[in-house]
CSV table of C-alpha atoms and ligand atoms in Angstrom, one decimal:
chain,number,residue,atom,x,y,z
A,283,MET,CA,-0.1,0.0,0.0
A,284,ALA,CA,1.1,3.6,-1.4
A,285,PHE,CA,1.1,6.1,1.5
A,286,ILE,CA,-1.6,8.9,1.2
A,287,PRO,CA,0.3,12.4,1.2
A,288,LYS,CA,-1.1,15.3,2.9
A,289,ILE,CA,0.6,18.4,2.6
A,290,LEU,CA,1.3,21.1,5.6
A,291,ARG,CA,2.8,24.6,3.6
A,292,PHE,CA,4.0,27.2,6.0
A,293,GLU,CA,5.4,30.2,4.5
A,294,SER,CA,8.3,30.7,5.7
A,295,LEU,CA,9.9,28.2,8.6
A,296,PRO,CA,14.1,27.4,9.9
A,297,SER,CA,13.9,23.7,8.0
A,298,THR,CA,11.2,21.7,6.8
A,299,ASN,CA,13.5,18.0,8.3
A,300,ALA,CA,12.8,20.2,11.7
A,301,GLU,CA,9.1,20.8,11.1
A,302,ALA,CA,8.6,16.9,10.0
A,303,ALA,CA,10.4,15.5,12.5
A,304,ARG,CA,8.9,17.9,15.1
A,305,GLN,CA,5.3,16.2,13.2
A,306,ALA,CA,6.4,12.6,13.6
A,307,ILE,CA,7.4,13.4,16.8
A,308,ASP,CA,3.9,15.0,18.1
A,309,GLY,CA,2.2,11.3,15.6
A,310,ALA,CA,1.7,12.3,11.2
A,311,ALA,CA,1.0,9.5,9.5
A,312,GLU,CA,3.6,8.3,7.0
A,313,GLY,CA,2.7,10.3,4.3
A,314,LEU,CA,2.9,13.8,6.2
A,315,CYS,CA,4.4,15.7,3.9
A,316,ILE,CA,6.4,19.7,4.2
A,317,VAL,CA,6.7,22.3,2.3
A,318,ALA,CA,7.8,25.7,2.9
A,319,ARG,CA,8.4,29.1,0.8
A,320,GLU,CA,11.8,29.7,2.9
A,321,GLN,CA,13.8,28.0,5.2
A,322,THR,CA,15.7,30.1,6.9
A,323,ALA,CA,18.1,27.6,8.3
A,324,GLY,CA,18.2,25.0,6.0
A,325,ARG,CA,19.8,22.2,6.5
A,326,GLY,CA,22.5,19.7,4.6
A,327,ARG,CA,24.8,16.5,6.1
A,328,LEU,CA,27.1,17.4,8.5
A,329,GLN,CA,26.3,20.5,9.7
A,330,ARG,CA,25.8,21.8,6.3
A,331,GLU,CA,23.8,25.0,5.4
A,332,TRP,CA,20.9,24.3,2.5
A,333,ILE,CA,20.7,28.0,1.1
A,334,SER,CA,16.9,28.3,0.9
A,335,PRO,CA,15.9,32.2,-0.4
A,336,LYS,CA,12.2,32.4,-0.4
A,337,ASP,CA,10.4,31.1,-3.4
A,338,SER,CA,13.3,30.2,-5.6
A,339,GLY,CA,13.0,26.4,-4.6
A,340,LEU,CA,10.9,23.8,-3.8
A,341,TYR,CA,11.9,22.7,-0.2
A,342,PHE,CA,9.8,20.4,1.1
A,343,SER,CA,10.1,16.6,3.2
A,344,ILE,CA,8.5,14.2,3.6
A,345,VAL,CA,8.0,12.4,6.9
A,346,PHE,CA,8.2,7.7,6.4
A,347,ARG,CA,7.9,4.5,8.5
A,348,PRO,CA,9.1,2.1,7.0
A,349,GLN,CA,8.8,-1.3,8.9
A,350,PHE,CA,11.1,-3.5,6.5
A,351,GLU,CA,14.9,-3.7,8.4
A,352,GLN,CA,16.5,-1.2,9.3
A,353,ASN,CA,19.7,-2.6,7.0
A,354,ALA,CA,17.7,-0.8,4.0
A,355,TRP,CA,16.5,2.4,5.6
A,356,SER,CA,19.5,4.2,3.3
A,357,LEU,CA,18.7,3.2,0.8
A,358,LEU,CA,15.6,5.6,0.8
A,359,THR,CA,18.0,9.1,-0.1
A,360,LEU,CA,18.2,7.0,-3.3
A,361,MET,CA,14.6,5.6,-3.4
A,362,ALA,CA,14.1,9.3,-3.2
A,363,ALA,CA,17.0,11.4,-5.5
A,364,VAL,CA,15.2,8.2,-8.0
A,365,ALA,CA,12.3,9.5,-7.6
A,366,VAL,CA,12.7,13.3,-7.9
A,367,ASN,CA,14.9,13.1,-11.1
A,368,ASP,CA,11.6,11.2,-12.4
A,369,ALA,CA,9.7,14.5,-10.7
A,370,LEU,CA,11.9,17.3,-13.5
A,371,ARG,CA,11.9,15.3,-17.1
A,372,GLU,CA,7.8,14.9,-15.9
A,373,ALA,CA,7.4,18.1,-14.6
A,374,CYS,CA,10.4,20.8,-16.4
A,375,SER,CA,11.8,17.9,-19.3
A,376,LEU,CA,14.9,18.0,-17.5
A,377,GLU,CA,17.5,15.1,-17.8
A,378,THR,CA,19.2,15.3,-14.2
A,379,ASP,CA,22.2,13.4,-13.3
A,380,ILE,CA,22.4,11.7,-9.6
A,381,LYS,CA,25.7,12.0,-8.0
A,382,TRP,CA,25.9,8.7,-5.2
A,383,PRO,CA,25.0,9.1,-2.6
A,384,ASN,CA,22.3,12.2,-2.6
A,385,ASP,CA,22.9,15.2,-5.3
A,386,VAL,CA,20.8,15.7,-8.3
A,387,LEU,CA,22.9,16.9,-11.3
A,388,ALA,CA,22.2,19.3,-14.4
A,389,ASN,CA,25.3,20.0,-15.6
A,390,ASP,CA,27.4,18.5,-13.7
A,391,ARG,CA,25.6,20.4,-11.3
A,392,LYS,CA,24.4,20.2,-8.5
A,393,LEU,CA,20.9,20.8,-8.3
A,394,CYS,CA,19.1,19.5,-6.3
A,395,GLY,CA,19.9,17.9,-2.0
A,396,ILE,CA,19.2,15.5,-0.7
A,397,LEU,CA,18.7,15.0,3.6
A,398,ALA,CA,17.6,12.1,5.6
A,399,GLU,CA,17.2,11.5,8.8
A,400,THR,CA,16.2,9.2,11.8
A,401,VAL,CA,14.1,10.7,14.5
A,402,GLU,CA,12.8,8.5,17.4
A,403,THR,CA,8.3,9.0,17.6
A,404,PRO,CA,6.4,7.6,20.6
A,405,LEU,CA,4.9,5.8,17.6
A,406,GLY,CA,9.0,4.0,16.6
A,407,ARG,CA,11.6,5.3,14.7
A,408,ALA,CA,10.5,7.3,11.7
A,409,VAL,CA,12.6,8.7,8.9
A,410,VAL,CA,12.3,12.1,7.7
A,411,VAL,CA,13.8,12.4,3.6
A,412,GLY,CA,13.8,16.1,2.6
A,413,ILE,CA,14.7,17.6,-0.7
A,414,GLY,CA,14.8,21.2,-1.6
A,415,ILE,CA,15.4,21.5,-5.5
A,416,ASN,CA,16.6,25.1,-7.2
A,417,LEU,CA,13.9,26.2,-9.1
A,418,THR,CA,14.2,30.1,-10.2
A,419,LYS,CA,18.3,31.8,-10.6
A,420,HIS,CA,17.9,33.6,-7.9
A,421,SER,CA,17.9,30.1,-5.6
A,422,LEU,CA,21.7,29.8,-6.1
A,423,PRO,CA,23.8,30.5,-3.3
A,424,GLU,CA,26.3,33.2,-3.5
A,425,GLY,CA,30.2,31.9,-4.7
A,426,LEU,CA,28.7,28.5,-5.7
A,427,GLU,CA,28.1,29.6,-9.3
A,428,LEU,CA,30.0,26.9,-10.9
A,429,LEU,CA,29.3,23.9,-8.3
A,430,ALA,CA,25.3,24.7,-8.2
A,431,THR,CA,22.9,25.0,-11.3
A,432,SER,CA,18.7,25.6,-11.0
A,433,VAL,CA,15.9,24.4,-13.0
A,434,GLU,CA,15.4,27.6,-13.9
A,435,ASN,CA,19.7,27.7,-15.7
A,436,ALA,CA,19.4,24.4,-16.4
A,437,THR,CA,15.3,24.8,-18.3
A,438,GLY,CA,15.8,28.7,-20.2
A,439,ARG,CA,12.5,28.8,-18.6
A,440,ARG,CA,11.1,28.6,-15.6
A,441,HIS,CA,9.1,26.3,-14.1
A,442,ASP,CA,5.9,26.1,-11.8
A,443,LEU,CA,6.4,24.4,-8.0
A,444,GLU,CA,3.1,23.5,-8.0
A,445,PRO,CA,3.1,20.5,-11.0
A,446,LEU,CA,6.7,20.0,-9.8
A,447,LEU,CA,5.5,19.6,-6.1
A,448,ALA,CA,2.8,17.0,-7.2
A,449,ALA,CA,5.0,15.1,-9.8
A,450,LEU,CA,7.2,14.4,-6.4
A,451,ILE,CA,4.6,13.0,-4.8
A,452,VAL,CA,3.3,10.5,-6.8
A,453,ALA,CA,7.0,9.6,-7.4
A,454,LEU,CA,8.0,9.3,-4.1
A,455,ARG,CA,5.2,6.7,-3.7
A,456,LYS,CA,5.9,4.9,-6.7
A,457,HIS,CA,9.1,4.3,-5.2
A,458,TYR,CA,9.2,4.2,-1.9
A,459,SER,CA,5.7,1.2,-3.0
A,460,ALA,CA,8.3,-0.7,-4.4
A,461,LEU,CA,11.4,0.1,-2.0
A,462,LYS,CA,9.1,-2.1,-0.2
A,463,GLU,CA,8.8,-4.9,-1.9
A,464,ALA,CA,10.5,-8.4,-1.4
A,465,ASP,CA,13.7,-7.3,-3.9
A,466,GLY,CA,12.8,-4.0,-3.4
A,467,PRO,CA,15.6,-2.9,-2.9
A,468,GLU,CA,17.4,-4.2,-5.5
A,469,LYS,CA,15.1,-2.7,-7.5
A,470,ILE,CA,15.6,0.3,-6.1
A,471,ILE,CA,19.5,0.3,-7.0
A,472,ARG,CA,18.4,-0.6,-10.1
A,473,GLU,CA,16.5,2.2,-11.1
A,474,TRP,CA,19.2,4.4,-9.8
A,475,SER,CA,21.7,3.1,-11.6
A,476,ALA,CA,20.0,3.7,-14.9
A,477,ARG,CA,19.4,7.1,-13.3
A,478,SER,CA,23.6,7.6,-12.7
A,479,SER,CA,26.4,8.4,-14.0
A,480,TYR,CA,29.2,7.6,-11.3
A,481,ALA,CA,27.0,3.6,-10.6
A,482,GLU,CA,29.7,2.8,-12.5
A,483,GLY,CA,33.0,3.4,-14.3
A,484,LYS,CA,33.6,7.0,-12.5
A,485,LEU,CA,37.0,8.1,-11.8
A,486,ILE,CA,36.7,9.8,-8.0
A,487,ARG,CA,38.1,11.1,-5.0
A,488,VAL,CA,35.5,10.1,-2.0
A,489,LEU,CA,35.8,12.6,1.2
A,490,GLU,CA,35.1,10.1,3.8
A,491,SER,CA,35.0,11.5,7.3
A,492,ASN,CA,38.9,10.1,7.9
A,493,GLU,CA,40.2,8.8,5.1
A,494,THR,CA,40.2,10.1,1.5
A,495,LEU,CA,40.2,7.5,-1.5
A,496,VAL,CA,40.9,7.7,-5.6
A,497,GLY,CA,39.5,5.3,-7.2
A,498,THR,CA,36.4,3.7,-9.8
A,499,THR,CA,33.1,3.1,-8.7
A,500,ARG,CA,32.0,-0.6,-8.8
A,501,GLY,CA,28.5,-0.5,-8.3
A,502,LEU,CA,26.8,-0.6,-5.3
A,503,GLU,CA,26.4,-3.2,-2.4
A,504,ARG,CA,23.0,-4.0,-1.8
A,505,ASP,CA,23.1,-1.8,1.1
A,506,GLY,CA,23.4,1.5,-0.7
A,507,ALA,CA,27.1,1.9,0.1
A,508,LEU,CA,30.0,2.3,-3.2
A,509,ARG,CA,31.5,-0.1,-4.5
A,510,VAL,CA,35.0,2.1,-5.1
A,511,GLU,CA,37.8,0.1,-6.9
A,512,THR,CA,41.3,1.5,-6.0
A,513,PRO,CA,44.3,0.3,-6.8
A,514,THR,CA,44.6,-1.9,-3.8
A,515,GLY,CA,41.3,-3.7,-4.1
A,516,ILE,CA,37.3,-2.9,-3.5
A,517,ARG,CA,36.4,-0.2,-1.2
A,518,ILE,CA,32.4,0.3,-0.2
A,519,VAL,CA,32.4,4.0,0.7
A,520,HIS,CA,29.1,3.5,3.8
A,521,ALA,CA,29.3,8.0,3.3
A,522,GLY,CA,31.1,10.5,2.3
A,523,ASP,CA,31.9,13.4,-0.2
A,524,VAL,CA,32.5,12.4,-3.7
A,525,THR,CA,33.9,14.5,-6.7
A,526,ASN,CA,33.9,13.4,-10.5
A,527,LEU,CA,38.3,13.6,-11.6
A,528,ARG,CA,37.4,14.2,-15.0
A,529,ARG,CA,35.0,17.2,-14.8
A,530,ASN,CA,38.4,18.4,-12.3
A,531,GLN,CA,40.8,17.8,-14.8
A,532,GLU,CA,39.1,19.4,-17.6
A,533,LEU,CA,38.7,22.9,-16.3
B,1145,BT5,C1,22.5,18.0,1.5
B,1145,BT5,O1,23.5,18.5,1.8
B,1145,BT5,O2,22.2,18.4,0.2
B,1145,BT5,C2,21.7,18.1,1.6
B,1145,BT5,C3,20.4,19.4,1.5
B,1145,BT5,C4,18.8,18.7,2.0
B,1145,BT5,C5,18.1,20.3,1.6
B,1145,BT5,C6,16.6,20.3,1.8
B,1145,BT5,S1,15.6,21.6,1.9
B,1145,BT5,C7,14.3,20.7,2.7
B,1145,BT5,C8,15.2,20.1,4.0
B,1145,BT5,N1,14.6,21.0,4.9
B,1145,BT5,C9,16.2,20.9,5.2
B,1145,BT5,O3,16.4,21.4,6.3
B,1145,BT5,N2,16.9,19.7,4.7
B,1145,BT5,C10,15.8,19.1,4.3
B,1145,BT5,P1,25.5,18.4,1.8
B,1145,BT5,O4,25.1,17.0,0.3
B,1145,BT5,O5,25.7,18.9,2.6
B,1145,BT5,O6,25.5,19.9,0.3
B,1145,BT5,C11,25.1,20.8,0.9
B,1145,BT5,C12,26.5,21.8,0.6
B,1145,BT5,O7,25.9,22.1,-0.5
B,1145,BT5,C13,26.7,23.1,1.4
B,1145,BT5,O8,27.6,23.4,1.9
B,1145,BT5,C14,26.5,24.7,-0.2
B,1145,BT5,O9,27.7,24.0,-0.6
B,1145,BT5,C15,26.1,23.6,-1.2
B,1145,BT5,N3,24.7,23.8,-1.3
B,1145,BT5,C16,23.7,24.8,-0.3
B,1145,BT5,N4,22.8,25.2,-0.7
B,1145,BT5,C17,22.9,24.6,-1.9
B,1145,BT5,C18,21.9,24.7,-2.8
B,1145,BT5,N5,21.1,26.4,-2.6
B,1145,BT5,N6,22.1,24.9,-4.0
B,1145,BT5,C19,22.6,23.7,-5.0
B,1145,BT5,N7,24.2,23.5,-3.2
B,1145,BT5,C20,23.5,24.4,-2.0
């Protein structure tokens, strides 16, 4: 059964993820979506920030209450990236790439970031998946013009938020339902790999918390971890920041 979406809209929030977590603790059902016109303290991974100027992007979070084994929960991030890729194609006719694990790219620049966070609630452990999509050229963070882009920059025209939001929710329902099936992890990894140039054969550098490694991508593990072939063998990366080395060499 797919979740039943319920959308709550806000003029301004510090962070839609924080609001979704608060509502999850208050008992919100799976499928609660939080949307804000702006975020004043939008967050990325590792205490980084997500720049979220007013009416310039989609700032969205959704509550999941997954019942499947917890070692598959990291696939929620990949599932969300697949859904964003579908929604941008459907609503904006925009083809995007996915960079492991959580960036959606257009022309090699970051258009969307995804942040999944677990939250302890009286109804059990929940997961909030936050999605930020740069819609207009005003969403681009200062100083990141070479690394970031927006739907407007990538397509050459403005797109409304509502059709993109609707397409995103449809895609999330579809891929979350798939993930819940017995062969869900394999399915999501297949869908992700079909949409990502980073899945196989990409020369990358990975910045892990205490180590940097360079190698060529060799697909994903069943839990979504990235396999990287290095001179000393295959390494399994569970978390880290990935840089495409070919692109950097060309710059
Ligand atoms: C992410 O983190 O990419 C996850 C971003 C998730 C944002 C959504 S918005 C709705 C929901 N509510 C929240 O509070 N968060 C979620 P990370 O991979 O750590 O990337 C963060 C980095 O991306 C920053 O350090 C900047 O370098 C860059 N960045 C910040 N704002 C950006 C933007 N609008 N567009 C592109 N890059 C940005």
